[in-house]
């Protein structure tokens, strides 16, 4: 690890303003993704701002009938909250499909959204990577691509977003609340939070320098059967090859988001109209324009079959 | 070393040092090797005074802020039961219990754990007064080389508390009911602890016995 200085912030606004003041500063909460990247010198902050004391660890009802989840609510606590289990089952299911018991005890709601990709070339500092060193090239293109994106990728980057939780947040139309160094708060819809790689794969989300996530809000519950199906190489403790988060209503209408296929949680609202016609049409709509390699072409039929399985389970 | 000390740890340290010197010498001229070592040595960060409460005892230690909780426990406090496997949060060998919750001590900084109650394998039981989980691991032969065992045991102890507290898992069928204490639940919940010797079935039996369910 490169040397850094360390401070504990006293309030969200103070944390954001400290981050804007100190060049190369980063927030640390759970640390489960930042510290492993610091050990590899992929992340090299010169200053760490510990945000664990900010009191952002509560889940509260909102005036609109939804929930406000503090940025520091641990994955275990979010998954286990009785309101989340009852009204937002897809979120609990996604959370417990991710990582291990130990990591879920450490990892936070905001940190989960900010996870970096697990593309092996991003982790291998001997290889070019546009995400790690902008302009150096993409080693994954033409490399080992079994885990890589099939939609939304660019000539600069074909990495996927690793989060399960974020896929459920996307299907639930969550919103990300932040505070900026100026002290001003804003709300970013989850659909606009994560970015596609384009020519700047190192810019992964809509946050400005020093901007701190304070909460994630969920709108009023929408009911329906809520499912999260994750397909992976092991039965537990592995990242998704493909995952499907779905909310299916009795009349067959519903919403679907996919994990493991793109640089962000992948949702195509227009394709959801096809859900009542079955998985084939809906999956085709979601993956229109897919570009695959011989190693990850399997993801196209896998999405369709996983979605078919989810829809069958929802029908009961 | 002037006097012979037969402890395994010190012998390993001595042989590693000797081996390192022999291996490095043929490849680099002396000045170059010295320069390389200088370059590899990171600039010192200002040390911080950290109060760590471990197994009920307070320890005041001066630490480089880069020190992980794992390294502080293992290298500074000499609590060598907690093991470094991957140092990347993937193997679970470094699992300790903080404020009643199991975490991987390699993925948190010691400075972040000031004010928290840390329990390591040394705090769970002693050779003369074993924790029930330690006794069950011995009875069921829940290990071979033993390297992952402290992490397995800390993880298992806290995991059973999670089941009792109603924390759901990937295999919990009904999210609106309390999870069952069952082998299927234990297997899923222990997936963050790898055992390279493959003692899993015996580990399962040990955990099931402590939980009072059929393995």
PDB file of C-alpha atoms in Angstrom, chain B residues 31-109:
ATOM      1  CA  UNK B  31      24.782  -1.712  -5.556  1.00  0.00           C
ATOM      2  CA  UNK B  32      21.831  -2.365  -7.818  1.00  0.00           C
ATOM      3  CA  UNK B  33      20.297  -4.753  -5.318  1.00  0.00           C
ATOM      4  CA  UNK B  34      20.661  -2.158  -2.573  1.00  0.00           C
ATOM      5  CA  UNK B  35      19.036   0.483  -4.765  1.00  0.00           C
ATOM      6  CA  UNK B  36      16.198  -1.852  -5.650  1.00  0.00           C
ATOM      7  CA  UNK B  37      15.567  -2.540  -1.991  1.00  0.00           C
ATOM      8  CA  UNK B  38      15.623   1.185  -1.292  1.00  0.00           C
ATOM      9  CA  UNK B  39      13.106   1.830  -4.051  1.00  0.00           C
ATOM     10  CA  UNK B  40      10.865  -0.999  -2.857  1.00  0.00           C
ATOM     11  CA  UNK B  41      10.833   0.401   0.652  1.00  0.00           C
ATOM     12  CA  UNK B  42       7.792   2.672   0.801  1.00  0.00           C
ATOM     13  CA  UNK B  43       8.048   6.112   2.299  1.00  0.00           C
ATOM     14  CA  UNK B  44       6.989   6.045   5.916  1.00  0.00           C
ATOM     15  CA  UNK B  45       3.532   7.334   6.780  1.00  0.00           C
ATOM     16  CA  UNK B  46       3.087   9.148  10.087  1.00  0.00           C
ATOM     17  CA  UNK B  47       2.331   6.597  12.786  1.00  0.00           C
ATOM     18  CA  UNK B  48      -0.865   6.837  14.782  1.00  0.00           C
ATOM     19  CA  UNK B  49      -1.600   5.951  18.346  1.00  0.00           C
ATOM     20  CA  UNK B  50      -4.373   3.356  18.300  1.00  0.00           C
ATOM     21  CA  UNK B  51      -6.244   1.789  21.186  1.00  0.00           C
ATOM     22  CA  UNK B  52      -7.304  -1.753  20.324  1.00  0.00           C
ATOM     23  CA  UNK B  53      -9.546  -3.759  22.616  1.00  0.00           C
ATOM     24  CA  UNK B  54      -8.803  -7.406  21.933  1.00  0.00           C
ATOM     25  CA  UNK B  55     -10.247 -10.299  23.905  1.00  0.00           C
ATOM     26  CA  UNK B  56     -11.212  -7.875  26.674  1.00  0.00           C
ATOM     27  CA  UNK B  57      -7.765  -6.301  27.018  1.00  0.00           C
ATOM     28  CA  UNK B  58      -6.833  -2.789  25.888  1.00  0.00           C
ATOM     29  CA  UNK B  59      -3.650  -2.407  23.854  1.00  0.00           C
ATOM     30  CA  UNK B  60      -2.179   0.989  23.013  1.00  0.00           C
ATOM     31  CA  UNK B  61      -0.095   0.624  19.861  1.00  0.00           C
ATOM     32  CA  UNK B  62       1.678   3.007  17.489  1.00  0.00           C
ATOM     33  CA  UNK B  63       0.758   1.951  13.984  1.00  0.00           C
ATOM     34  CA  UNK B  64       1.350   3.005  10.422  1.00  0.00           C
ATOM     35  CA  UNK B  65      -2.216   3.770   9.243  1.00  0.00           C
ATOM     36  CA  UNK B  66      -1.714   1.191   6.479  1.00  0.00           C
ATOM     37  CA  UNK B  67      -1.670  -1.614   9.050  1.00  0.00           C
ATOM     38  CA  UNK B  68      -4.613  -3.920   8.600  1.00  0.00           C
ATOM     39  CA  UNK B  69      -6.358  -5.280  11.682  1.00  0.00           C
ATOM     40  CA  UNK B  70      -4.946  -8.670  10.702  1.00  0.00           C
ATOM     41  CA  UNK B  71      -1.346  -7.436  10.717  1.00  0.00           C
ATOM     42  CA  UNK B  72      -1.858  -5.528  13.971  1.00  0.00           C
ATOM     43  CA  UNK B  73      -3.167  -8.679  15.661  1.00  0.00           C
ATOM     44  CA  UNK B  74      -0.659 -11.077  14.192  1.00  0.00           C
ATOM     45  CA  UNK B  75       2.533  -9.004  14.047  1.00  0.00           C
ATOM     46  CA  UNK B  76       2.155  -6.392  16.771  1.00  0.00           C
ATOM     47  CA  UNK B  77       0.064  -8.118  19.438  1.00  0.00           C
ATOM     48  CA  UNK B  78       1.544 -11.542  18.645  1.00  0.00           C
ATOM     49  CA  UNK B  79      -1.924 -13.071  18.525  1.00  0.00           C
ATOM     50  CA  UNK B  80      -0.792 -15.508  15.875  1.00  0.00           C
ATOM     51  CA  UNK B  81      -3.943 -17.613  15.879  1.00  0.00           C
ATOM     52  CA  UNK B  82      -5.511 -15.291  13.305  1.00  0.00           C
ATOM     53  CA  UNK B  83      -4.046 -16.363   9.967  1.00  0.00           C
ATOM     54  CA  UNK B  84      -3.154 -14.578   6.753  1.00  0.00           C
ATOM     55  CA  UNK B  85      -4.233 -16.702   3.810  1.00  0.00           C
ATOM     56  CA  UNK B  86      -4.968 -14.598   0.733  1.00  0.00           C
ATOM     57  CA  UNK B  87      -4.883 -11.105   2.309  1.00  0.00           C
ATOM     58  CA  UNK B  88      -7.643 -10.224  -0.186  1.00  0.00           C
ATOM     59  CA  UNK B  89     -10.808 -11.124   1.722  1.00  0.00           C
ATOM     60  CA  UNK B  90     -11.346 -14.274  -0.296  1.00  0.00           C
ATOM     61  CA  UNK B  91     -10.314 -17.161   1.967  1.00  0.00           C
ATOM     62  CA  UNK B  92     -11.661 -16.326   5.443  1.00  0.00           C
ATOM     63  CA  UNK B  93      -8.548 -17.510   7.341  1.00  0.00           C
ATOM     64  CA  UNK B  94      -8.293 -14.082   9.011  1.00  0.00           C
ATOM     65  CA  UNK B  95     -11.893 -14.078  10.297  1.00  0.00           C
ATOM     66  CA  UNK B  96     -12.293 -12.430  13.704  1.00  0.00           C
ATOM     67  CA  UNK B  97     -15.372 -11.268  15.579  1.00  0.00           C
ATOM     68  CA  UNK B  98     -15.865  -7.505  15.998  1.00  0.00           C
ATOM     69  CA  UNK B  99     -18.761  -6.349  18.175  1.00  0.00           C
ATOM     70  CA  UNK B 100     -20.246  -9.824  17.818  1.00  0.00           C
ATOM     71  CA  UNK B 101     -19.957  -9.942  14.010  1.00  0.00           C
ATOM     72  CA  UNK B 102     -17.532 -11.980  11.958  1.00  0.00           C
ATOM     73  CA  UNK B 103     -15.403  -9.982   9.543  1.00  0.00           C
ATOM     74  CA  UNK B 104     -12.258 -10.560   7.503  1.00  0.00           C
ATOM     75  CA  UNK B 105      -9.526  -8.759   9.438  1.00  0.00           C
ATOM     76  CA  UNK B 106      -7.390  -8.332   6.300  1.00  0.00           C
ATOM     77  CA  UNK B 107      -9.961  -5.955   4.781  1.00  0.00           C
ATOM     78  CA  UNK B 108     -10.146  -3.420   7.555  1.00  0.00           C
ATOM     79  CA  UNK B 109      -7.539  -1.041   8.914  1.00  0.00           C
TER      80      UNK B 109
END
